[in-house]
Amino acid sequence: DTGVSQNPRHKITKRGQNVTFRCDPISEHNRLYWYRQTLGQGPEFLTYFQNEAQLEKSRLLSDRFSAERPKGSFSTLEIQRTEQGDSAMYLCASSPRQGYYGYTFGSGTRLTVV
Amino acid sequence: QQQVKQSPQSLIVQKGGISIINCAYENTAFDYFPWYQQFPGKGPALLIAIRPDVSEKKEGRFTISFNKSAKQFSLHIMDSQPGDSATYFCAASTGTASKLTFGTGTRLQVTL
């Protein structure tokens, strides 16, 4: 399967706990994006990487959120001290390079904070 | 600040009919306008995209119409099928930034 892979698919956590999600992009894609989608809304941009460099972060990405892409391959998104408002679908996408290319999205990680 | 406004929120169309979803944008720097289709439990999948140097693009049953002066674009699904029932999102970006700004989505239901 050469698509974008996200793990886990679902995560239930207690408020205050830390969680980490992983994204494996399409291997030849050097751009990787994280989006958050809440019920009934479109995806909202969080951050993106070109290779291992994090080029932009949204104001939505509070200090509790951190993302990494070591060696320009897979990426992780960590949320510290989770809050109920963090409950959402976290989507990862990749694209070949800068320019007019559509993303390929993964199936997402559904986070529920209880 | 909602930079891409999408309507309607939901749409019911009979099989064989035409589904039309509209989007309007504010940022004149946008120069890439894709449409995504999303099924429950899945990530969005790219359907079709257009750049503002053309007013229309057609791929199979899907057509994008683009009006640069009005800052509007729309998706037309011809001969709608029950398998088209999904949520559709318009989006916009600048080619250099590649960051997509999405609309709020349209839930399409195609009835028999």
GROMACS .gro file of N, CA and C in nm, chain A residues 9 31 33 35 37 40-45 48 56 89 91 95 97-108, chain B residues 1 9 31-32 34 36 38 41-46 51 89 93-105:
model
  168
    9ARG      N    1  -0.560   0.450   1.467
    9ARG     CA    2  -0.681   0.500   1.403
    9ARG      C    3  -0.773   0.569   1.503
   31ARG      N    4   0.679   1.680   0.119
   31ARG     CA    5   0.599   1.770   0.201
   31ARG      C    6   0.497   1.690   0.282
   33TYR      N    7   0.188   1.736   0.591
   33TYR     CA    8   0.098   1.832   0.655
   33TYR      C    9   0.018   1.764   0.765
   35TYR      N   10  -0.344   1.835   0.975
   35TYR     CA   11  -0.468   1.910   0.983
   35TYR      C   12  -0.552   1.853   1.097
   37GLN      N   13  -0.964   1.813   1.212
   37GLN     CA   14  -1.102   1.824   1.164
   37GLN      C   15  -1.198   1.789   1.276
   40GLY      N   16  -1.842   1.808   1.139
   40GLY     CA   17  -1.919   1.905   1.061
   40GLY      C   18  -1.838   2.022   1.009
   41GLN      N   19  -1.707   2.014   1.021
   41GLN     CA   20  -1.621   2.122   0.974
   41GLN      C   21  -1.519   2.069   0.873
   42GLY      N   22  -1.462   2.162   0.797
   42GLY     CA   23  -1.353   2.125   0.709
   42GLY      C   24  -1.223   2.114   0.787
   43PRO      N   25  -1.126   2.045   0.729
   43PRO     CA   26  -0.995   2.036   0.796
   43PRO      C   27  -0.932   2.174   0.816
   44GLU      N   28  -0.867   2.190   0.931
   44GLU     CA   29  -0.797   2.315   0.962
   44GLU      C   30  -0.647   2.286   0.969
   45PHE      N   31  -0.571   2.370   0.903
   45PHE     CA   32  -0.427   2.354   0.896
   45PHE      C   33  -0.364   2.369   1.034
   48TYR      N   34   0.317   2.223   0.869
   48TYR     CA   35   0.369   2.141   0.761
   48TYR      C   36   0.521   2.141   0.759
   56GLU      N   37   0.596   2.597   0.871
   56GLU     CA   38   0.488   2.685   0.916
   56GLU      C   39   0.405   2.615   1.023
   89MET      N   40  -1.059   1.475   1.474
   89MET     CA   41  -0.986   1.386   1.385
   89MET      C   42  -0.858   1.458   1.344
   91LEU      N   43  -0.563   1.466   1.087
   91LEU     CA   44  -0.534   1.416   0.953
   91LEU      C   45  -0.392   1.453   0.913
   95SER      N   46   0.245   1.561  -0.005
   95SER     CA   47   0.244   1.601  -0.145
   95SER      C   48   0.387   1.598  -0.197
   97ARG      N   49   0.592   1.802  -0.372
   97ARG     CA   50   0.683   1.915  -0.355
   97ARG      C   51   0.601   2.042  -0.364
   98GLN      N   52   0.668   2.155  -0.354
   98GLN     CA   53   0.601   2.284  -0.364
   98GLN      C   54   0.534   2.296  -0.501
   99GLY      N   55   0.417   2.356  -0.501
   99GLY     CA   56   0.350   2.377  -0.628
   99GLY      C   57   0.206   2.334  -0.625
  100TYR      N   58   0.148   2.320  -0.742
  100TYR     CA   59   0.004   2.297  -0.755
  100TYR      C   60  -0.027   2.149  -0.758
  101TYR      N   61  -0.006   2.088  -0.645
  101TYR     CA   62  -0.030   1.945  -0.634
  101TYR      C   63  -0.130   1.919  -0.524
  102GLY      N   64  -0.223   1.830  -0.553
  102GLY     CA   65  -0.317   1.793  -0.449
  102GLY      C   66  -0.251   1.707  -0.343
  103TYR      N   67  -0.306   1.714  -0.227
  103TYR     CA   68  -0.256   1.631  -0.119
  103TYR      C   69  -0.311   1.489  -0.133
  104THR      N   70  -0.240   1.395  -0.071
  104THR     CA   71  -0.295   1.264  -0.041
  104THR      C   72  -0.310   1.256   0.109
  105PHE      N   73  -0.432   1.241   0.155
  105PHE     CA   74  -0.459   1.234   0.298
  105PHE      C   75  -0.457   1.090   0.346
  106GLY      N   76  -0.420   1.073   0.473
  106GLY     CA   77  -0.441   0.947   0.540
  106GLY      C   78  -0.583   0.939   0.593
  107SER      N   79  -0.616   0.829   0.657
  107SER     CA   80  -0.752   0.810   0.710
  107SER      C   81  -0.772   0.876   0.846
  108GLY      N   82  -0.665   0.931   0.903
  108GLY     CA   83  -0.679   1.008   1.024
  108GLY      C   84  -0.669   0.927   1.153
  115GLN      N   85  -1.131   3.378   1.099
  115GLN     CA   86  -1.164   3.438   0.968
  115GLN      C   87  -1.184   3.327   0.866
  123GLN      N   88  -2.503   2.363   0.293
  123GLN     CA   89  -2.448   2.277   0.397
  123GLN      C   90  -2.483   2.131   0.369
  145ASP      N   91  -0.459   3.077  -0.582
  145ASP     CA   92  -0.448   3.046  -0.725
  145ASP      C   93  -0.455   2.896  -0.753
  146TYR      N   94  -0.508   2.821  -0.659
  146TYR     CA   95  -0.526   2.678  -0.679
  146TYR      C   96  -0.649   2.638  -0.602
  148PRO      N   97  -0.886   2.316  -0.533
  148PRO     CA   98  -0.922   2.175  -0.544
  148PRO      C   99  -1.055   2.146  -0.475
  150TYR      N  100  -1.240   1.818  -0.269
  150TYR     CA  101  -1.215   1.691  -0.206
  150TYR      C  102  -1.347   1.623  -0.172
  152GLN      N  103  -1.507   1.323   0.082
  152GLN     CA  104  -1.476   1.249   0.204
  152GLN      C  105  -1.592   1.158   0.243
  155GLY      N  106  -1.530   0.818   0.814
  155GLY     CA  107  -1.418   0.740   0.864
  155GLY      C  108  -1.296   0.742   0.775
  156LYS      N  109  -1.300   0.820   0.670
  156LYS     CA  110  -1.186   0.827   0.577
  156LYS      C  111  -1.135   0.970   0.569
  157GLY      N  112  -1.011   0.984   0.520
  157GLY     CA  113  -0.959   1.116   0.494
  157GLY      C  114  -1.014   1.170   0.362
  158PRO      N  115  -1.007   1.300   0.342
  158PRO     CA  116  -1.052   1.357   0.214
  158PRO      C  117  -0.968   1.305   0.098
  159ALA      N  118  -1.032   1.288  -0.016
  159ALA     CA  119  -0.962   1.243  -0.137
  159ALA      C  120  -0.980   1.347  -0.247
  160LEU      N  121  -0.872   1.381  -0.315
  160LEU     CA  122  -0.878   1.482  -0.421
  160LEU      C  123  -0.965   1.433  -0.536
  165ARG      N  124  -0.701   2.588  -1.177
  165ARG     CA  125  -0.627   2.710  -1.156
  165ARG      C  126  -0.699   2.822  -1.228
  203PHE      N  127  -1.573   1.899   0.002
  203PHE     CA  128  -1.508   2.020   0.051
  203PHE      C  129  -1.442   2.093  -0.065
  207SER      N  130  -0.564   2.754  -0.216
  207SER     CA  131  -0.428   2.778  -0.166
  207SER      C  132  -0.353   2.862  -0.269
  208THR      N  133  -0.236   2.906  -0.227
  208THR     CA  134  -0.141   2.962  -0.323
  208THR      C  135  -0.040   2.853  -0.352
  209GLY      N  136   0.002   2.846  -0.473
  209GLY     CA  137   0.090   2.737  -0.513
  209GLY      C  138   0.218   2.731  -0.434
  210THR      N  139   0.271   2.847  -0.401
  210THR     CA  140   0.399   2.846  -0.331
  210THR      C  141   0.384   2.803  -0.186
  211ALA      N  142   0.272   2.837  -0.125
  211ALA     CA  143   0.254   2.801   0.016
  211ALA      C  144   0.204   2.659   0.030
  212SER      N  145   0.117   2.620  -0.058
  212SER     CA  146   0.058   2.487  -0.059
  212SER      C  147  -0.033   2.457   0.059
  213LYS      N  148  -0.043   2.548   0.152
  213LYS     CA  149  -0.134   2.527   0.266
  213LYS      C  150  -0.276   2.547   0.216
  214LEU      N  151  -0.360   2.446   0.238
  214LEU     CA  152  -0.498   2.454   0.191
  214LEU      C  153  -0.589   2.515   0.297
  215THR      N  154  -0.677   2.602   0.253
  215THR     CA  155  -0.786   2.653   0.336
  215THR      C  156  -0.913   2.589   0.285
  216PHE      N  157  -0.983   2.517   0.373
  216PHE     CA  158  -1.100   2.441   0.333
  216PHE      C  159  -1.230   2.516   0.363
  217GLY      N  160  -1.331   2.488   0.283
  217GLY     CA  161  -1.467   2.529   0.317
  217GLY      C  162  -1.522   2.438   0.426
  218THR      N  163  -1.646   2.465   0.466
  218THR     CA  164  -1.705   2.392   0.578
  218THR      C  165  -1.771   2.261   0.536
  219GLY      N  166  -1.778   2.235   0.407
  219GLY     CA  167  -1.827   2.107   0.361
  219GLY      C  168  -1.974   2.107   0.322
   0.00000   0.00000   0.00000
